[in-house]
Short mmCIF file of C-alpha atoms in Angstrom, two decimals:
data_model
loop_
_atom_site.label_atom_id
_atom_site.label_comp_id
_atom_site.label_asym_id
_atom_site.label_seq_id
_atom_site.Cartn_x
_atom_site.Cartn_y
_atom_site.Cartn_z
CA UNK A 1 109.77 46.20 124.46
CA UNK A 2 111.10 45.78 127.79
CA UNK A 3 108.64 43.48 128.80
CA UNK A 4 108.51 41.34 125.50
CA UNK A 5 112.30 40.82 126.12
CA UNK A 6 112.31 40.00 129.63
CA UNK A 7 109.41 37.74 128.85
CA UNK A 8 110.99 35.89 125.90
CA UNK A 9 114.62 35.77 128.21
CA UNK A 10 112.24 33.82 130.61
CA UNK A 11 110.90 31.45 127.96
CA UNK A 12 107.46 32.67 128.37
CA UNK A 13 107.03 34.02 124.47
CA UNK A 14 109.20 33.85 121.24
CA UNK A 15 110.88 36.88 119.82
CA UNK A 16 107.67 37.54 116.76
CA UNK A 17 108.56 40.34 114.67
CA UNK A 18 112.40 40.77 115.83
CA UNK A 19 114.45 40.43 112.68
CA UNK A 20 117.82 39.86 114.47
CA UNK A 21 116.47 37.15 116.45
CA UNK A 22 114.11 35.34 113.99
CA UNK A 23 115.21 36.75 110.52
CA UNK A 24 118.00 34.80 108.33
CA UNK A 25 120.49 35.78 105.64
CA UNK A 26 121.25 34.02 102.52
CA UNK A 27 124.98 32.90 102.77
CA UNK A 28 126.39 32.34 98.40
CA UNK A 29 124.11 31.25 95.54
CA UNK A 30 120.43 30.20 96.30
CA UNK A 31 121.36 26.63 95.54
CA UNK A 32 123.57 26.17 98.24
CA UNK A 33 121.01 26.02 100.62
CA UNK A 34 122.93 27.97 103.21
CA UNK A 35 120.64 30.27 105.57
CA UNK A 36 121.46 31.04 108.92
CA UNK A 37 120.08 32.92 111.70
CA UNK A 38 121.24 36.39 111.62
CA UNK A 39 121.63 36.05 115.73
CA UNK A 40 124.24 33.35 114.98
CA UNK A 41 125.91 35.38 111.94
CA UNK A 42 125.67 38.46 113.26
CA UNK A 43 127.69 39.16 116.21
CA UNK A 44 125.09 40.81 118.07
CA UNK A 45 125.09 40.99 122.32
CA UNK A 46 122.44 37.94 122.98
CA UNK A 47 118.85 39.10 124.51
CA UNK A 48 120.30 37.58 127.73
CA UNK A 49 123.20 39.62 127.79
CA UNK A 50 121.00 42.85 127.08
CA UNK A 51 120.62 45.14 130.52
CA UNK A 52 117.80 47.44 130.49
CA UNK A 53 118.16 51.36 132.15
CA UNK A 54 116.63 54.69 131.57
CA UNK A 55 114.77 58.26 132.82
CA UNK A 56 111.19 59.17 133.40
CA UNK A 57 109.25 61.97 134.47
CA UNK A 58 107.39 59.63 136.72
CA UNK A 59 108.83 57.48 139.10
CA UNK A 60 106.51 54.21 138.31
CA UNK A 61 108.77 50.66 138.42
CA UNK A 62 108.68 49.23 134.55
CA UNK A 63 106.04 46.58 135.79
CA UNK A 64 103.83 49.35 137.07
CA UNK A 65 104.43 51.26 134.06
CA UNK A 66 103.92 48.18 131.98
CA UNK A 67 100.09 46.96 133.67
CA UNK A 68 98.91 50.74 133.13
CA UNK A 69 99.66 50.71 129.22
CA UNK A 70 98.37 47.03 129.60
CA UNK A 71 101.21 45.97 127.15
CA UNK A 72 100.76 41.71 127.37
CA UNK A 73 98.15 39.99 128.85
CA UNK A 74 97.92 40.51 132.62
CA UNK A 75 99.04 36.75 133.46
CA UNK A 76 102.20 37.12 131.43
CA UNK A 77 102.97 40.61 133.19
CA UNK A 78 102.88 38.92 136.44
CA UNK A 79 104.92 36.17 135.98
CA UNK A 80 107.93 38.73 135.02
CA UNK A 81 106.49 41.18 138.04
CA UNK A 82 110.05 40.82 139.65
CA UNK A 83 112.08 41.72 136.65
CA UNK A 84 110.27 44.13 135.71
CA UNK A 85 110.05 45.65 139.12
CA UNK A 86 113.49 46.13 140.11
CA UNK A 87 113.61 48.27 136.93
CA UNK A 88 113.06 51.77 138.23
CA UNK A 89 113.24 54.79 136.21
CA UNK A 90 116.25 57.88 136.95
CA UNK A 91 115.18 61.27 137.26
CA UNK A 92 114.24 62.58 134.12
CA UNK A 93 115.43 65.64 132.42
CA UNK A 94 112.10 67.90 131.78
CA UNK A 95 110.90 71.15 131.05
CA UNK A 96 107.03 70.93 130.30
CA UNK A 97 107.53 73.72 127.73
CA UNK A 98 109.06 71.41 125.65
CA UNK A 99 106.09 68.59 126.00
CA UNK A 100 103.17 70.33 127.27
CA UNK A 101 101.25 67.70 127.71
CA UNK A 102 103.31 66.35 130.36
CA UNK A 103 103.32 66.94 134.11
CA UNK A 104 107.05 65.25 135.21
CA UNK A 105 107.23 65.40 138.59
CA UNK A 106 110.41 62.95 138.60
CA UNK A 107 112.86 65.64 137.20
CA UNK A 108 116.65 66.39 137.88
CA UNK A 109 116.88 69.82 138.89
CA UNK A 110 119.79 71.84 138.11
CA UNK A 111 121.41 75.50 137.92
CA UNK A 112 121.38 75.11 134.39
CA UNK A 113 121.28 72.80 131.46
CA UNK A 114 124.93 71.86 131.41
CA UNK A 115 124.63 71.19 134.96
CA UNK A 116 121.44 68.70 134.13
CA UNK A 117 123.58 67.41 131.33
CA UNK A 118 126.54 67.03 133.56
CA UNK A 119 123.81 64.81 135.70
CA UNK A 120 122.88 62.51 132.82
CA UNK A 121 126.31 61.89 132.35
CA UNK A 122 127.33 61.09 136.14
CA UNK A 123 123.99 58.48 135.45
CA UNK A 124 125.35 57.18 132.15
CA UNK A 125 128.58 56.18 134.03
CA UNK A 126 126.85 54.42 137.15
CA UNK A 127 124.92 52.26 134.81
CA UNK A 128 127.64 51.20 133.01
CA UNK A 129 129.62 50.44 136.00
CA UNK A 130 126.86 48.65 138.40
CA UNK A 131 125.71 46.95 135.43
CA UNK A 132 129.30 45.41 134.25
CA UNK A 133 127.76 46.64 130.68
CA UNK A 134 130.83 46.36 128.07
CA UNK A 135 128.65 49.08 125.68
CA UNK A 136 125.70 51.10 126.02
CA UNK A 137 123.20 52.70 123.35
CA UNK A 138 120.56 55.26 124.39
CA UNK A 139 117.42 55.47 122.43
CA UNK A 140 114.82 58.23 122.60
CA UNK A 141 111.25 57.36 123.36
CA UNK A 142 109.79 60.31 125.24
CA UNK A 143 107.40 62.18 124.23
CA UNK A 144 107.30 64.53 120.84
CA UNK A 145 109.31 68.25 121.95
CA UNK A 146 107.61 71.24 120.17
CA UNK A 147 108.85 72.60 116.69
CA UNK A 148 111.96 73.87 116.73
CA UNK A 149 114.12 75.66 114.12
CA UNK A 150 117.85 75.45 113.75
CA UNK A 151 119.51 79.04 115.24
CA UNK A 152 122.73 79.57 116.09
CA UNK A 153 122.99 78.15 119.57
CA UNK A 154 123.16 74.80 117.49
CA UNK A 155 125.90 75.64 114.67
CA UNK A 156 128.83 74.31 116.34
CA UNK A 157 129.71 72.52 119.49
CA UNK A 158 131.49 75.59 121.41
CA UNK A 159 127.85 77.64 120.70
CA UNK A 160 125.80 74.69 122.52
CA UNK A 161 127.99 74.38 125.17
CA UNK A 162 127.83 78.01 125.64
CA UNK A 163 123.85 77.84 124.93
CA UNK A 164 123.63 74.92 127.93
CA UNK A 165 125.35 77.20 130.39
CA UNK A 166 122.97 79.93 129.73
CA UNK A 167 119.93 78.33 129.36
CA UNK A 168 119.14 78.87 126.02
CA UNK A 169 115.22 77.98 124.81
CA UNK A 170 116.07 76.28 121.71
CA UNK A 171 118.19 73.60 123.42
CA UNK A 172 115.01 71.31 124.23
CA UNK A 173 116.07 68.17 126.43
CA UNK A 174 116.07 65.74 123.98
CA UNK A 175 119.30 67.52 122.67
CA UNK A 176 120.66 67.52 126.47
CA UNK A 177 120.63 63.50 126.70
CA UNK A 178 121.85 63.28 122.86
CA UNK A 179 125.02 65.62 124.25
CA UNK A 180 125.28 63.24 127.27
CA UNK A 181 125.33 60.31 125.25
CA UNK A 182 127.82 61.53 122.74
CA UNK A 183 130.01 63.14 125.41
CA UNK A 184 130.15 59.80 127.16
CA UNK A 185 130.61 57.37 124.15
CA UNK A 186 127.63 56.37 124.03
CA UNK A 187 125.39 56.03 120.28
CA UNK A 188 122.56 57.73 120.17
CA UNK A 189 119.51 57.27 118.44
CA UNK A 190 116.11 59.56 117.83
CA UNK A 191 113.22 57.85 118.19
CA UNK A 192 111.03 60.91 117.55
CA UNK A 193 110.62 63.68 115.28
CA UNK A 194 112.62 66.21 116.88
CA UNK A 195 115.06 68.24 115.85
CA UNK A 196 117.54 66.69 118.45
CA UNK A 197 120.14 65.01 116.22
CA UNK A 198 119.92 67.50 112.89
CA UNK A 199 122.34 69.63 114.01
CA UNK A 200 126.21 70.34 113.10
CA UNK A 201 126.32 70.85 116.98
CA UNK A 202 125.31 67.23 117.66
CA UNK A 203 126.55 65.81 114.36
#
């Protein structure tokens, strides 16, 4: 996605499949022939406005990362090389017990989890400020966490507070960055079937 929208900001593709930026509304009765672009309805930040940030447990640049999943055709990767280069990846927060088909070895290391979660947040607030960003949003995309159930650590916010301070296993790390987020303002949203979100903790 990165790379689509750094290539489209450089006029090298058009925004295919992107409903905001393509898509139109219907504005009164069919007849009156009024349809505009939900981009210009909408007020929605514009793709050149839009900043791109994040954590990975590896420490490849977003171009790197990009020509190894072969996303777009190699020409079209290199002529964005230096935007998408100068995109590198904070250290993630990871515990391979959580994803163990992972081997992160560009992790935040911490006493604790609400010390790691205290680290997100310190990140969160850099961004924001060397960017000039007016808003942030943090999506998930990592990796699917192992099942696991609701327990009490999750029941209220005091309990997972506690629960970060003493390590407790069924806080998995996609629930630290959704407590970051929501600590710091920032929306959250889970792009994976985890349980990260589905608790009155979080909610």
């Amino acid at each position: 996605m990165i790379a689509g929208v750094e290539s489209i900001k450089k006029g090298f593709s058009q925004p295919v499949g992107s409903l905001t930026q393509m898509g139109r509304i219907r504005l009164g009765k069919r007849t009156d022939d009024r349809f505009p672009l939900i981009k210009d309805f909408v007020p929605l930040a514009g793709l050149e406005d839009i900043v791109f940030g994040g954590w990975d447990v590896y420490s490849d640049n977003v171009f790197e990362a990009a020509a190894n999943a072969k996303v777009l055709e190699p020409m079209l990767l290199h002529a964005i090389k230096p935007e998408l280069e100068a995109l590198k990846p904070m250290k993630a927060v990871f515990d391979k017990a959580y994803a163990r088909n992972l081997d992160g070895t560009h992790v935040k290391e911490g006493a604790n989890k609400m010390e790691l979660a205290e680290m997100l947040m310190e990140d969160i607030r850099s961004f924001k400020e060397t960017n000039g960003c007016d808003r942030l949003v943090m999506v998930w995309c990592g990796s699917t966490e192992i099942y696991i159930e609701e327990s009490d650590v999750h029941r209220s916010v005091e309990a997972f507070e506690q629960g970060l301070v003493n390590n407790d296993p069924a806080i998995a790390p996609s629930m630290i960055y959704a407590y970051a987020a929501i600590k710091t303002g920032v929306p959250f949203a889970n792009g994976a079937p985890n349980l990260t979100v589905d608790i009155p903790a979080i909610v």
